[in-house]
XYZ file of C-alpha atoms in Angstrom:
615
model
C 39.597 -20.343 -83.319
C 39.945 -20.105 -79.363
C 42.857 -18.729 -80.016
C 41.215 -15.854 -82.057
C 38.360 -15.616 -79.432
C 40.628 -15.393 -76.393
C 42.582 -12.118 -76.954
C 40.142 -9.808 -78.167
C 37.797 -11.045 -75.146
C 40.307 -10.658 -72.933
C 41.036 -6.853 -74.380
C 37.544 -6.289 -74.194
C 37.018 -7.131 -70.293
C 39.955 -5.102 -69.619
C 38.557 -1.837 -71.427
C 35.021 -2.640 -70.189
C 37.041 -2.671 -66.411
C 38.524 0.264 -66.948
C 35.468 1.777 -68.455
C 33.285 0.564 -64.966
C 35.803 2.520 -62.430
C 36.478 5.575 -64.506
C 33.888 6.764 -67.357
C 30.320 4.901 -65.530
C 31.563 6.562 -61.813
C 32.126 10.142 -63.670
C 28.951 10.308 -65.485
C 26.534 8.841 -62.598
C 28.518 12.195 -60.964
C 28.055 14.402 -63.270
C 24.634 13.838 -64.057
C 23.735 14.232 -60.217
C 25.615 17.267 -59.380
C 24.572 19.512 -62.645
C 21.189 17.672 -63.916
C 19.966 16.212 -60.928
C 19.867 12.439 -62.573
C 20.682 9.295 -61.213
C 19.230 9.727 -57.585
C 18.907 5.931 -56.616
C 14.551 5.257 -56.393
C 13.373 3.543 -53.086
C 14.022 -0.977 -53.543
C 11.994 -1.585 -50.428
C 9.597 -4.280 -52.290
C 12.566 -5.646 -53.875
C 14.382 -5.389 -50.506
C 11.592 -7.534 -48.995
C 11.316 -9.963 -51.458
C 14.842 -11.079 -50.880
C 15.028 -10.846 -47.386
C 12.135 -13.128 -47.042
C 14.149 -15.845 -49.388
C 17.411 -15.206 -47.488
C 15.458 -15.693 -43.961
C 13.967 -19.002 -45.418
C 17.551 -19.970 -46.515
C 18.998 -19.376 -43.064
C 15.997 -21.536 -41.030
C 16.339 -24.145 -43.644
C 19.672 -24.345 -44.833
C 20.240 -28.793 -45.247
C 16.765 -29.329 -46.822
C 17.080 -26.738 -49.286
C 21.083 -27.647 -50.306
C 19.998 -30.955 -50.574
C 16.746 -30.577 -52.887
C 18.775 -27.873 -54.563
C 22.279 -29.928 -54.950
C 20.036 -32.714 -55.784
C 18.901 -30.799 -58.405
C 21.833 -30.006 -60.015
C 23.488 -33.405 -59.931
C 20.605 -34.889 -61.662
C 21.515 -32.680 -64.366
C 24.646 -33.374 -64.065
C 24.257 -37.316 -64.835
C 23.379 -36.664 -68.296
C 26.780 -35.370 -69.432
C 27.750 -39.136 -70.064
C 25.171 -39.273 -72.719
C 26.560 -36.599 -74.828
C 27.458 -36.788 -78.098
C 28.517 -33.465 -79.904
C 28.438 -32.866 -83.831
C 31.367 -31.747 -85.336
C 29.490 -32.050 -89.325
C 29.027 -28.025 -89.661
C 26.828 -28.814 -92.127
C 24.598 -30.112 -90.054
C 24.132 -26.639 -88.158
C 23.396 -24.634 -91.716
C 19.946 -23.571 -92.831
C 18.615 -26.500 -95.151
C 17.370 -23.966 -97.488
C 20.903 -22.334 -98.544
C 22.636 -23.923 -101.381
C 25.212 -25.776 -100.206
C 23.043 -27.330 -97.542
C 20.147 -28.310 -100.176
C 22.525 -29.668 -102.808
C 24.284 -31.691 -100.273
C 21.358 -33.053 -98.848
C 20.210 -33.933 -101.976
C 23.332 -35.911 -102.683
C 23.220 -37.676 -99.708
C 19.551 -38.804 -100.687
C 20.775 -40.730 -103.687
C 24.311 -42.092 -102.326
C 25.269 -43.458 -98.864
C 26.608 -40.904 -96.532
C 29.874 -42.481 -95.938
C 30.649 -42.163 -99.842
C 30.708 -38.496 -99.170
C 33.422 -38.478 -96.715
C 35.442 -41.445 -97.161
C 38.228 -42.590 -94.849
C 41.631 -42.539 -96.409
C 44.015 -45.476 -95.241
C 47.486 -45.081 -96.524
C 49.832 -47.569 -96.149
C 53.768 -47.044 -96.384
C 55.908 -50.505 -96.681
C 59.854 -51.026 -96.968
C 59.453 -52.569 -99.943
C 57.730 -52.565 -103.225
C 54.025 -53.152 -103.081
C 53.480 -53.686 -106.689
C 53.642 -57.461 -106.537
C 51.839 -60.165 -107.039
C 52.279 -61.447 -103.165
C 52.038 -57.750 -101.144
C 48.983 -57.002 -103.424
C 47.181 -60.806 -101.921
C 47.976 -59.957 -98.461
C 46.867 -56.203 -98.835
C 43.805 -57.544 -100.382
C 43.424 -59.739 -97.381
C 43.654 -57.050 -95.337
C 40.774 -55.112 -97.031
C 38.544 -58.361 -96.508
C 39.528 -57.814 -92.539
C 38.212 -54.144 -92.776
C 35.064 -54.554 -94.318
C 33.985 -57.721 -91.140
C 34.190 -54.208 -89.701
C 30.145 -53.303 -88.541
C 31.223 -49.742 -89.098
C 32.695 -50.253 -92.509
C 29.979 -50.306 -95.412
C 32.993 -51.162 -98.115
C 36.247 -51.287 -99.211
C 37.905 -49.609 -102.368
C 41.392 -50.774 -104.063
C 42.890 -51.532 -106.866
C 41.942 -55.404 -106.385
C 37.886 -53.678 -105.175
C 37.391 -50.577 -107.210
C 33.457 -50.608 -107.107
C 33.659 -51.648 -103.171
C 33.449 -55.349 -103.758
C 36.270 -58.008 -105.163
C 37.110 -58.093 -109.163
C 35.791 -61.222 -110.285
C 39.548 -61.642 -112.256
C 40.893 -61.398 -108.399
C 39.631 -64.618 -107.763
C 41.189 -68.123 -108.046
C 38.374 -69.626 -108.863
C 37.560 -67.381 -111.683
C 40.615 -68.295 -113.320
C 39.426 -72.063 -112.843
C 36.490 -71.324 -114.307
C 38.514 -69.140 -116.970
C 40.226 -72.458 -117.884
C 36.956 -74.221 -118.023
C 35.944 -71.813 -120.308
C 38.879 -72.036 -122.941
C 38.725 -76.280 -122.159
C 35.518 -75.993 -123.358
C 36.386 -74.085 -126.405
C 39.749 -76.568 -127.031
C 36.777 -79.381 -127.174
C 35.149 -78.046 -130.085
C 38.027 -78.599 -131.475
C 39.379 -81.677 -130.559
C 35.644 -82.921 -131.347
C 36.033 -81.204 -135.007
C 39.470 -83.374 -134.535
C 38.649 -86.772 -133.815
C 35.454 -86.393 -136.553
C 38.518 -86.015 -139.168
C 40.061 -89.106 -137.717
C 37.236 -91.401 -137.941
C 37.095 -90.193 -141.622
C 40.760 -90.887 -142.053
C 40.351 -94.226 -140.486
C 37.858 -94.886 -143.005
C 39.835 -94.143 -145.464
C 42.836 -96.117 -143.945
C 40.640 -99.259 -144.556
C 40.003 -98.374 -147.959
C 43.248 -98.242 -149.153
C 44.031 -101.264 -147.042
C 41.455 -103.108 -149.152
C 42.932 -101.360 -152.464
C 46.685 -102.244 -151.486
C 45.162 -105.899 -150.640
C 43.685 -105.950 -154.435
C 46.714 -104.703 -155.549
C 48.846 -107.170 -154.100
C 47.484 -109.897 -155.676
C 47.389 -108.373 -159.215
C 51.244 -108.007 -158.409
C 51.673 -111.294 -157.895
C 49.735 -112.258 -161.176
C 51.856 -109.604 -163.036
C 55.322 -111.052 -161.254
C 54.160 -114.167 -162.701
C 53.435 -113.048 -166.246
C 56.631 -111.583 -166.196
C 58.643 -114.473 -165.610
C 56.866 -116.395 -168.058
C 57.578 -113.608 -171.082
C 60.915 -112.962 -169.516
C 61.834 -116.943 -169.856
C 60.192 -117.238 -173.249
C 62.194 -114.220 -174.459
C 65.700 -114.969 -174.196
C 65.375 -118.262 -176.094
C 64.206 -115.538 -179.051
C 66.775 -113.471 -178.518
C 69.699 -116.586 -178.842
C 68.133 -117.532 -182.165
C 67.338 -114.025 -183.184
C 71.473 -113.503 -182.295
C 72.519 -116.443 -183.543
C 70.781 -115.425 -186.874
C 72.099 -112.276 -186.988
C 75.622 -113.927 -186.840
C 75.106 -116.091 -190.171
C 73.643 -112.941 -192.280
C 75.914 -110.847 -191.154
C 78.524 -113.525 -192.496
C 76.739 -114.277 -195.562
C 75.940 -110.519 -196.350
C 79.817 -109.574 -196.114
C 81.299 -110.670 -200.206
C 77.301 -108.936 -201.044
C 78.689 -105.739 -199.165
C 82.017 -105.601 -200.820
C 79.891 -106.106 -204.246
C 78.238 -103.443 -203.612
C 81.101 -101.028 -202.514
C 82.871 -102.378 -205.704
C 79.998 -101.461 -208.158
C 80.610 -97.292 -209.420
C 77.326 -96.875 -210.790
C 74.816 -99.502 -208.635
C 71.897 -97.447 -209.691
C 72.180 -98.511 -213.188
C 72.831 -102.334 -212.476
C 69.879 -104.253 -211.599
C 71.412 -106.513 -209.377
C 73.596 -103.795 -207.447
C 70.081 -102.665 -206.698
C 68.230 -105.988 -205.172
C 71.767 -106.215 -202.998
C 71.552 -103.364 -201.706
C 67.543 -103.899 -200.789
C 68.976 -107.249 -199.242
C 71.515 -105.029 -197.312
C 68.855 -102.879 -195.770
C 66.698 -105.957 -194.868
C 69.472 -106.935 -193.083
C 70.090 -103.884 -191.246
C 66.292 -103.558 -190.142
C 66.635 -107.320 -188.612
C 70.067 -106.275 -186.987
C 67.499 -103.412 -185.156
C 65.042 -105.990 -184.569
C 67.391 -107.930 -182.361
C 69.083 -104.996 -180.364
C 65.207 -104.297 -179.806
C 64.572 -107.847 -178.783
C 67.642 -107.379 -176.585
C 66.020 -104.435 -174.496
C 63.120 -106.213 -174.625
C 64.391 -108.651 -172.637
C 66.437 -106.503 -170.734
C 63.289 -104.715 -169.710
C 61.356 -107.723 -169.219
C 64.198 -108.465 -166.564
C 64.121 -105.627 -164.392
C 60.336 -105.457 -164.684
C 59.942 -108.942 -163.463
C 62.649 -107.528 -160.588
C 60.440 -104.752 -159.820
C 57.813 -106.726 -159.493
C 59.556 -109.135 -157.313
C 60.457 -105.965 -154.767
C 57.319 -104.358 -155.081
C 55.653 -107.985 -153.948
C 57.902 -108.026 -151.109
C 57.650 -104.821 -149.784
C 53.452 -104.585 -150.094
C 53.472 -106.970 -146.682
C 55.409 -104.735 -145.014
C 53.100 -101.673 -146.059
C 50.004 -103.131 -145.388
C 51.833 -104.335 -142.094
C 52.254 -100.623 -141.367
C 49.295 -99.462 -142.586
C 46.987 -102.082 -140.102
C 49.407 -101.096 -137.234
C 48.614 -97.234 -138.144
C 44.776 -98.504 -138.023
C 44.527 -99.924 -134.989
C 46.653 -96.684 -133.514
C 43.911 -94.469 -134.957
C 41.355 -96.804 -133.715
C 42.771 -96.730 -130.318
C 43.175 -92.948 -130.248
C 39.671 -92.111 -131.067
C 38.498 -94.483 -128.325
C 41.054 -92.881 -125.899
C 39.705 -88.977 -127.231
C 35.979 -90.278 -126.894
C 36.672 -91.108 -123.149
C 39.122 -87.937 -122.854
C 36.038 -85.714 -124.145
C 33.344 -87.300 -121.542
C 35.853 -86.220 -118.721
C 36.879 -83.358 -120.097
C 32.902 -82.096 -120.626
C 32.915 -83.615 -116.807
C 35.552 -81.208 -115.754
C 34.761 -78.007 -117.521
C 31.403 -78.431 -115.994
C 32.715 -78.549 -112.939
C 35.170 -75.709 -113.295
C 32.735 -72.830 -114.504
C 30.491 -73.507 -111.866
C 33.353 -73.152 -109.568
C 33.960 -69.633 -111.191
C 30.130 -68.973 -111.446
C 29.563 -69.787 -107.494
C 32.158 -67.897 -106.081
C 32.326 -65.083 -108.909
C 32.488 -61.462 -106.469
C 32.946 -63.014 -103.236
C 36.471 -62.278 -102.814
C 37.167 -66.078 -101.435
C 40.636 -67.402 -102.537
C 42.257 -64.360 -104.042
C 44.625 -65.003 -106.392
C 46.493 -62.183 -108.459
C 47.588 -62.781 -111.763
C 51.328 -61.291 -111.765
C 51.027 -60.469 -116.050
C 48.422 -58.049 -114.552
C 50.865 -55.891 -113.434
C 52.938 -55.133 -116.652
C 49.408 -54.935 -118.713
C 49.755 -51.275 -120.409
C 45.993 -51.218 -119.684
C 46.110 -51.712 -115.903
C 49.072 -49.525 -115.573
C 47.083 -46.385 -115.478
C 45.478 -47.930 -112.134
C 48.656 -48.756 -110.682
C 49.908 -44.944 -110.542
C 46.277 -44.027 -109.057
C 46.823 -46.420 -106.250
C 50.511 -46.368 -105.705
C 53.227 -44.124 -105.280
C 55.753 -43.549 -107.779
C 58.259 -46.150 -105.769
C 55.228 -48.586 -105.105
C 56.053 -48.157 -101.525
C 53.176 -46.877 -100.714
C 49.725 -47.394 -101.401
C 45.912 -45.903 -99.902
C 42.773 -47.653 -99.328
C 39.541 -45.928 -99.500
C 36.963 -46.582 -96.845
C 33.697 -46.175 -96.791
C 31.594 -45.916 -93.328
C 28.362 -47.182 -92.350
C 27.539 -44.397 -90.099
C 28.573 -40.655 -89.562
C 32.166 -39.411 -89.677
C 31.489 -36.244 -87.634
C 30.904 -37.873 -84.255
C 32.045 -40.672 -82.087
C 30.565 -43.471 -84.388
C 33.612 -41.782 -87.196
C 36.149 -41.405 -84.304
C 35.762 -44.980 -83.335
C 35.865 -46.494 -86.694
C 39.393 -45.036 -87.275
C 40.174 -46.278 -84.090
C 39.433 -49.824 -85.385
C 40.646 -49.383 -89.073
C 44.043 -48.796 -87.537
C 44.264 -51.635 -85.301
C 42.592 -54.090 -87.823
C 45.119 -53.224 -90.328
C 47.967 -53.311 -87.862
C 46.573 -57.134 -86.928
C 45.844 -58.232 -90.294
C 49.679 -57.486 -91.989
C 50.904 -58.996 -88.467
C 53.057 -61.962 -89.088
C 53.563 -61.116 -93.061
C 56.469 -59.556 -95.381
C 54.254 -56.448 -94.535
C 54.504 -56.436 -90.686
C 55.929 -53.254 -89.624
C 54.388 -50.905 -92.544
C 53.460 -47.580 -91.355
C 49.582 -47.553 -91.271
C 48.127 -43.816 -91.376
C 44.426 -42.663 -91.114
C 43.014 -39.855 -93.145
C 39.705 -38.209 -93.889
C 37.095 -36.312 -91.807
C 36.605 -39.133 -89.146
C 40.182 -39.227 -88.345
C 40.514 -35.100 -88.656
C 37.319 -35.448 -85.789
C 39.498 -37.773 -83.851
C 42.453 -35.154 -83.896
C 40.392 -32.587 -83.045
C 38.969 -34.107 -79.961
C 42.171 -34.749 -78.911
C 43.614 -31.422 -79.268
C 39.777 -30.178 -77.640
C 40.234 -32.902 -74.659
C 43.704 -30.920 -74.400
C 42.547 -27.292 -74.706
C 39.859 -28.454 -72.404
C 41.758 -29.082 -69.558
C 44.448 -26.252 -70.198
C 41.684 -23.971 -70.175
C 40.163 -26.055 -67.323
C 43.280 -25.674 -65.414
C 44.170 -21.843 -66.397
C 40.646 -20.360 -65.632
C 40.222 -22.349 -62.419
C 43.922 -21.243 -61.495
C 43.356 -17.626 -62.380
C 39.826 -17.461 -60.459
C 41.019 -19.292 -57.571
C 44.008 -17.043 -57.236
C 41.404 -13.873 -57.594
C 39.563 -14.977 -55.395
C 41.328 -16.187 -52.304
C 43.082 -12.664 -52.476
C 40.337 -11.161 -52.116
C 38.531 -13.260 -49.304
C 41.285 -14.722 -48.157
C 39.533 -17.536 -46.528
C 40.481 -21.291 -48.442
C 37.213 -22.419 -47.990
C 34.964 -19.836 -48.898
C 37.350 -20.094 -52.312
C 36.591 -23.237 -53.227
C 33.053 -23.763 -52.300
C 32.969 -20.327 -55.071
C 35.142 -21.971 -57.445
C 32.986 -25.525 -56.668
C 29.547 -23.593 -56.896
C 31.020 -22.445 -60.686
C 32.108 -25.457 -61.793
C 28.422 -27.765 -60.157
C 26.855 -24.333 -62.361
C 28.740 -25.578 -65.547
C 27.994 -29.255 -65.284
C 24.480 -28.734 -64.545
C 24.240 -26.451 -67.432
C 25.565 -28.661 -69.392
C 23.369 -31.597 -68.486
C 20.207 -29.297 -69.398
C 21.226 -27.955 -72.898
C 21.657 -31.797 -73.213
C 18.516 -32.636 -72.534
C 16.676 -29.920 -74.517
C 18.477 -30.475 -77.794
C 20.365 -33.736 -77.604
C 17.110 -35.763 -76.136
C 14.247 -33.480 -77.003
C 15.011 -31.500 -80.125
C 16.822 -34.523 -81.104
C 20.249 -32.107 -82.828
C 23.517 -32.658 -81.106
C 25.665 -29.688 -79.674
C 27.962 -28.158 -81.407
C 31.471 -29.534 -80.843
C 32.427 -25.700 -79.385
C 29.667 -25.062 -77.378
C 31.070 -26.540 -73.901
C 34.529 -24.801 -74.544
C 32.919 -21.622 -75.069
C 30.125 -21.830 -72.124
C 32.610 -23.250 -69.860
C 35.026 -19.572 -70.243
C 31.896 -17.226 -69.799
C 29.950 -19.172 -67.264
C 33.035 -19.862 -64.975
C 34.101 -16.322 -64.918
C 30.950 -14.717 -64.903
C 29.567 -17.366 -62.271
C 32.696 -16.878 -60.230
C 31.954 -13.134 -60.352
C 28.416 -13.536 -58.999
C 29.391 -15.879 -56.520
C 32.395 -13.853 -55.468
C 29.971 -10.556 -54.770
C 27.911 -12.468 -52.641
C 30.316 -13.996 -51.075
C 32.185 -10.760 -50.178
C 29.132 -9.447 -48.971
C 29.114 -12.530 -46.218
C 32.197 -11.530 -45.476
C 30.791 -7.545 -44.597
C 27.805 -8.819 -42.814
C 29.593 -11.210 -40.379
C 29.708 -9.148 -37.226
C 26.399 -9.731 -37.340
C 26.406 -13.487 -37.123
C 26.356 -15.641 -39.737
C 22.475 -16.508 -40.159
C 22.082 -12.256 -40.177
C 25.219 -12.288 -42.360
C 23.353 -14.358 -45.186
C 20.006 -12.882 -44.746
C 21.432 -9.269 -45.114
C 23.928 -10.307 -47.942
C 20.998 -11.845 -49.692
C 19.179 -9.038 -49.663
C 21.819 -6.938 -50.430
C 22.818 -8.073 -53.608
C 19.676 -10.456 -54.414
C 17.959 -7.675 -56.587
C 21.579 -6.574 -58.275
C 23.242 -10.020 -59.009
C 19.481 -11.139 -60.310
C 19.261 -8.277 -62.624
C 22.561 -8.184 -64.004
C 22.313 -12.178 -64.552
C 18.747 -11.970 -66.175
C 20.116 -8.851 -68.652
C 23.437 -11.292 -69.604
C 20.403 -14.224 -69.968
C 18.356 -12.368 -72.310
C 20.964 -10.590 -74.184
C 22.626 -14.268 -74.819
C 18.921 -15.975 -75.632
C 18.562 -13.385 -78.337
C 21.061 -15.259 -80.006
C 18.610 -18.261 -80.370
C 17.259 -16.051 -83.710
C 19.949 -16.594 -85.468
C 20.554 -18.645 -88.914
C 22.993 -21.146 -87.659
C 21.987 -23.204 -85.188
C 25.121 -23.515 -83.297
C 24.712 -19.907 -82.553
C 21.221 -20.776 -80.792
C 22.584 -23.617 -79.252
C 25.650 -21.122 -77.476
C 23.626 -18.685 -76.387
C 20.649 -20.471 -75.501
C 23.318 -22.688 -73.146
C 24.383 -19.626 -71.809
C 21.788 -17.813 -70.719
C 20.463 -21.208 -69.254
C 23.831 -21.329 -67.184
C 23.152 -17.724 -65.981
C 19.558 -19.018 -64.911
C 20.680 -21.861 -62.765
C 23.574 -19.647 -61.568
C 21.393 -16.784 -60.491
C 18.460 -18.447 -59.476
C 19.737 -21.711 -57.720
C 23.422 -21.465 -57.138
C 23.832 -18.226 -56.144
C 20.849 -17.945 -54.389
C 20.336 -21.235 -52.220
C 23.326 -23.627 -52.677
C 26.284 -20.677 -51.763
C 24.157 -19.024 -48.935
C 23.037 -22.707 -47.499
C 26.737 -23.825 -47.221
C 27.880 -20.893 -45.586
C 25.336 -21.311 -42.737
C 25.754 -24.539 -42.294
C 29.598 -24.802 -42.194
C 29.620 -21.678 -39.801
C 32.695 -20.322 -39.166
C 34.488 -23.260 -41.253
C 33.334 -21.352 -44.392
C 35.806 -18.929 -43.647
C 38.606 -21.307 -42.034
C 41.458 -20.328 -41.855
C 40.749 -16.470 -41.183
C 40.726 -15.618 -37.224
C 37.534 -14.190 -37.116
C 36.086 -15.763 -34.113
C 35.643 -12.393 -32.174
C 32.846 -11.670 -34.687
C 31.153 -14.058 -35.007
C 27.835 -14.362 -32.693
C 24.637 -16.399 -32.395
């Protein structure tokens, strides 16, 4: 932008120069010779006026440099208190549409949400882990102590403030939650083993019962066992004599052709069948007996082993018993503890104390979109967004990105992450860049102007001295300029200046204050021969009524510019012509003048001029 202001001011000065000692000269001529124009009208009141204040400067030169210089350095001593506004929108009508629909956002959310700071951090290593995302989150808790910090933004803090999952003692109190849950349960779980210990006892009582009709049946046993193998002797001894009585009957019977017909064949073979049926009735007797044996054995085992099962059974009991004692006790410190755990999670639920970072976060397919939001592609790198208390478009914004940088620098110092690359971005920190490059510019264009004007004029009055009192009187000019535009918007009005407005006034006031200053100056320099007290009172007459005009038309010309729209327009040329005031009026017309009288012929040191000089 200076850039673009420089060159076609500079073009124009040069065309406007070469206009003044060609085209104005030629025409004032013309006019004159062939129309009779342009005859210079008699300046004697004028003439008078300034004589008087150039004979008043010369009798009182100290007292009126002093009240004068005084003047201006009271001015001065309000530069410190600056503070310029870089926000342009801030210098916009509040009735256009950008201005009203901004304003009216910044009604409903803070100011700093608008223009957030950007931190971006860039690590050697992957930040995507459970460890570098604690410590970056303990970082974030640094910033935000910060007075000039309202919050902090992150994946861990995306509304500003800690995730209630980010803390350790919401997973305790997660745990008390799901305890809590497991006790229903276990509850539900030790009501099913009182039951089965109830019915533990009843079978107990049943297998007791049981045991005894065992016995009684063991007994019975025996007793039919015993009295059944006597039977089964006689039954088998029996058998023996039929079966040897029934053999010459059998043969009888095989001998007869036709038994049907024979009577007798007939009751033989009836006695024959009898026979066979008793032959059954002893095998039967036999597994009768047989049975009666291994029943009585079964018995005898089953009676032996019931001991051992109600043995087990009591043992399984008084297990049972002793677990549901043990669970009661469990449950009363286990109600104790879950207690105790969700009102840990409940009291420090959103304060970010005791972060803790479940590491299964990271590979959930739901948080994963948030990961790529916050993290490079690598996961080397990662941004923070900041939001101020205050303005970023002034020194309050400047500072805080001062102090974002350093607290992040100090809070990673001494971890894995010591060493990152910490960068600042956003409208505070594009301020802070720009008042950088301005504090540069400044002083180039400081340095340039001063060097130019200086070189200008000590050619042209050759006297070291008389140079830099001009080039002093300029800068005092600037300074107290400054201090006044100050104190009329910054204090009164109550709007800063716009960040441009001392670059800008310092270019035209310098040169055009050096140009006033050098005129009168030169005229001093004509008037000498006369002594120096005549000198000033003739060179202030001289050029009071020309230098005083020309300032006042550059005054007025730069405070029409206090009409316009944008108030950083008013603010420039209202400066200006203010600076062309207090040149004109006070520096040019008392503080110059007074310093040449009373430094004498020192003003002009080191020209040899001593043979004209008289009192």
């Amino acid at each position: 932008m200076m850039k673009s202001m420089g060159i076609p001011g500079a073009i124009t000065m040069i065309f406007t120069v070469l206009s003044a000692v060609t085209v104005t000269p030629g025409a004032l001529l013309i006019g004159a010779r062939r129309f009779g124009w342009f005859e210079p009208r008699s300046t004697v009141r004028s003439t008078r006026l300034w004589r008087r204040v150039g004979i008043r400067v010369a009798r009182w030169p100290r007292p009126i440099f002093v009240t004068t210089f005084a003047a201006l350095i009271l001015l001065m001593m309000v530069i410190p208190t600056a503070s310029f506004n870089y926000d342009e929108l801030q210098f916009i009508p509040k009735d256009m549409p950008s201005a009203a629909g901004m304003h009216a956002i910044q009604e409903h959310f803070p100011a700093g949400q608008m223009n957030p700071d950007m931190i971006l951090i860039r690590a050697p290593e992957d930040l995507r882990t459970s460890a570098n995302i604690g410590l970056l989150e303990k970082a974030a808790q640094q910033i935000t102590k910060l007075d000039s910090v309202a919050s902090v933004q992150w994946i861990t803090r995306p509304t500003g403030m800690p995730m209630d999952q980010t803390s350790l003692m919401y997973s305790v109190g997660m745990a008390g939650t799901m305890m809590s849950q497991n006790k229903i349960v276990m509850e539900q779980r030790q009501q099913r083993m009182h039951a089965m210990t109830d019915d533990m006892n009843s079978m107990m009582s049943t297998l007791q019962g049981l045991q005894g009709t065992l016995r009684t049946a063991q007994q019975g046993a025996k007793q039919f066992s015993a009295a059944a193998q006597p039977i089964q002797s006689s039954l088998n001894q029996l058998k023996s004599q039929l079966n040897s009585a029934m053999g010459p009957v059998r043969e009888a019977v095989r001998a007869q052709p036709n038994c049907a017909a024979d009577p007798m064949c007939v009751g033989a073979q009836s006695t024959l069948s009898n026979f066979e049926n008793m032959s059954s009735v002893t095998d039967q007797m036999r597994s009768l007996v047989s049975t009666s044996g291994s029943m009585t054995g079964g018995l005898t085992q089953a009676a032996r082993t019931m001991p051992r099962m109600l043995e087990s059974m009591s043992s399984m009991q008084d297990l049972m018993t002793e677990t549901n004692e043990q669970m009661t006790q469990m449950m009363s410190q286990i109600d104790t503890m879950t207690s105790l755990m969700q009102d840990l999670g409940r009291s420090s639920a959103g304060t970010g104390d005791y972060f803790y970072f479940p590491a299964q976060m990271l590979s959930d397919p739901r948080f994963k979109p948030y990961l790529k939001m916050m993290f490079s592609e690598d996961g080397t790198t990662t941004r923070m967004i900041v939001i101020g208390s205050g303005s970023s478009y002034g020194d309050e914004g400047i500072q805080r990105v001062r102090d974002l940088a350093h607290e992040m620098k100090y809070a990673l110092k001494g971890t894995r992450l010591e060493g990152s690359v910490i960068e600042i971005a956003g409208p505070a920190a594009l301020i802070g860049d720009m008042r950088v490059m301005l504090d540069r510019d400044e002083k180039l264009i400081m340095i340039g102007c001063l060097t130019v004007i200086f070189t200008v004029v000590l050619l042209l009055l050759r006297g070291l001295v008389a140079s830099l009192i001009v080039i002093g009187s300029v800068l005092v000019s600037f300074a107290s300029t400054l201090g006044l535009a100050l104190v009329i918007w910054q204090h009164v009005l109550g709007i800063q200046l716009h960040w441009s407005v001392p670059v800008a006034v310092f270019a035209i006031l310098i040169s055009v204050g050096a140009d006033y200053n050098l005129l009168v100056a030169s005229r001093f320099k004509e008037e000498m021969s006369a002594g120096i007290r005549t000198g000033v009172i003739r060179a202030i007459a001289g050029t009071g009524g020309v230098v005083t005009t020309a300032g006042l038309v550059f005054a007025m010309t730069q405070f029409a510019m206090m009409g316009s729209s944008l108030i950083n327009i008013a603010q420039m040329g209202s400066t200006i012509g203010l600076g062309l005031i207090i040149d004109t009026f006070v520096v040019r017309t008392f503080t110059v003048p007074t310093l040449a009288v009373i430094l004498d012929k020192k003003f002009w040191w080191p020209l040899p001029m001593n043979q004209l000089w008289r009192r």
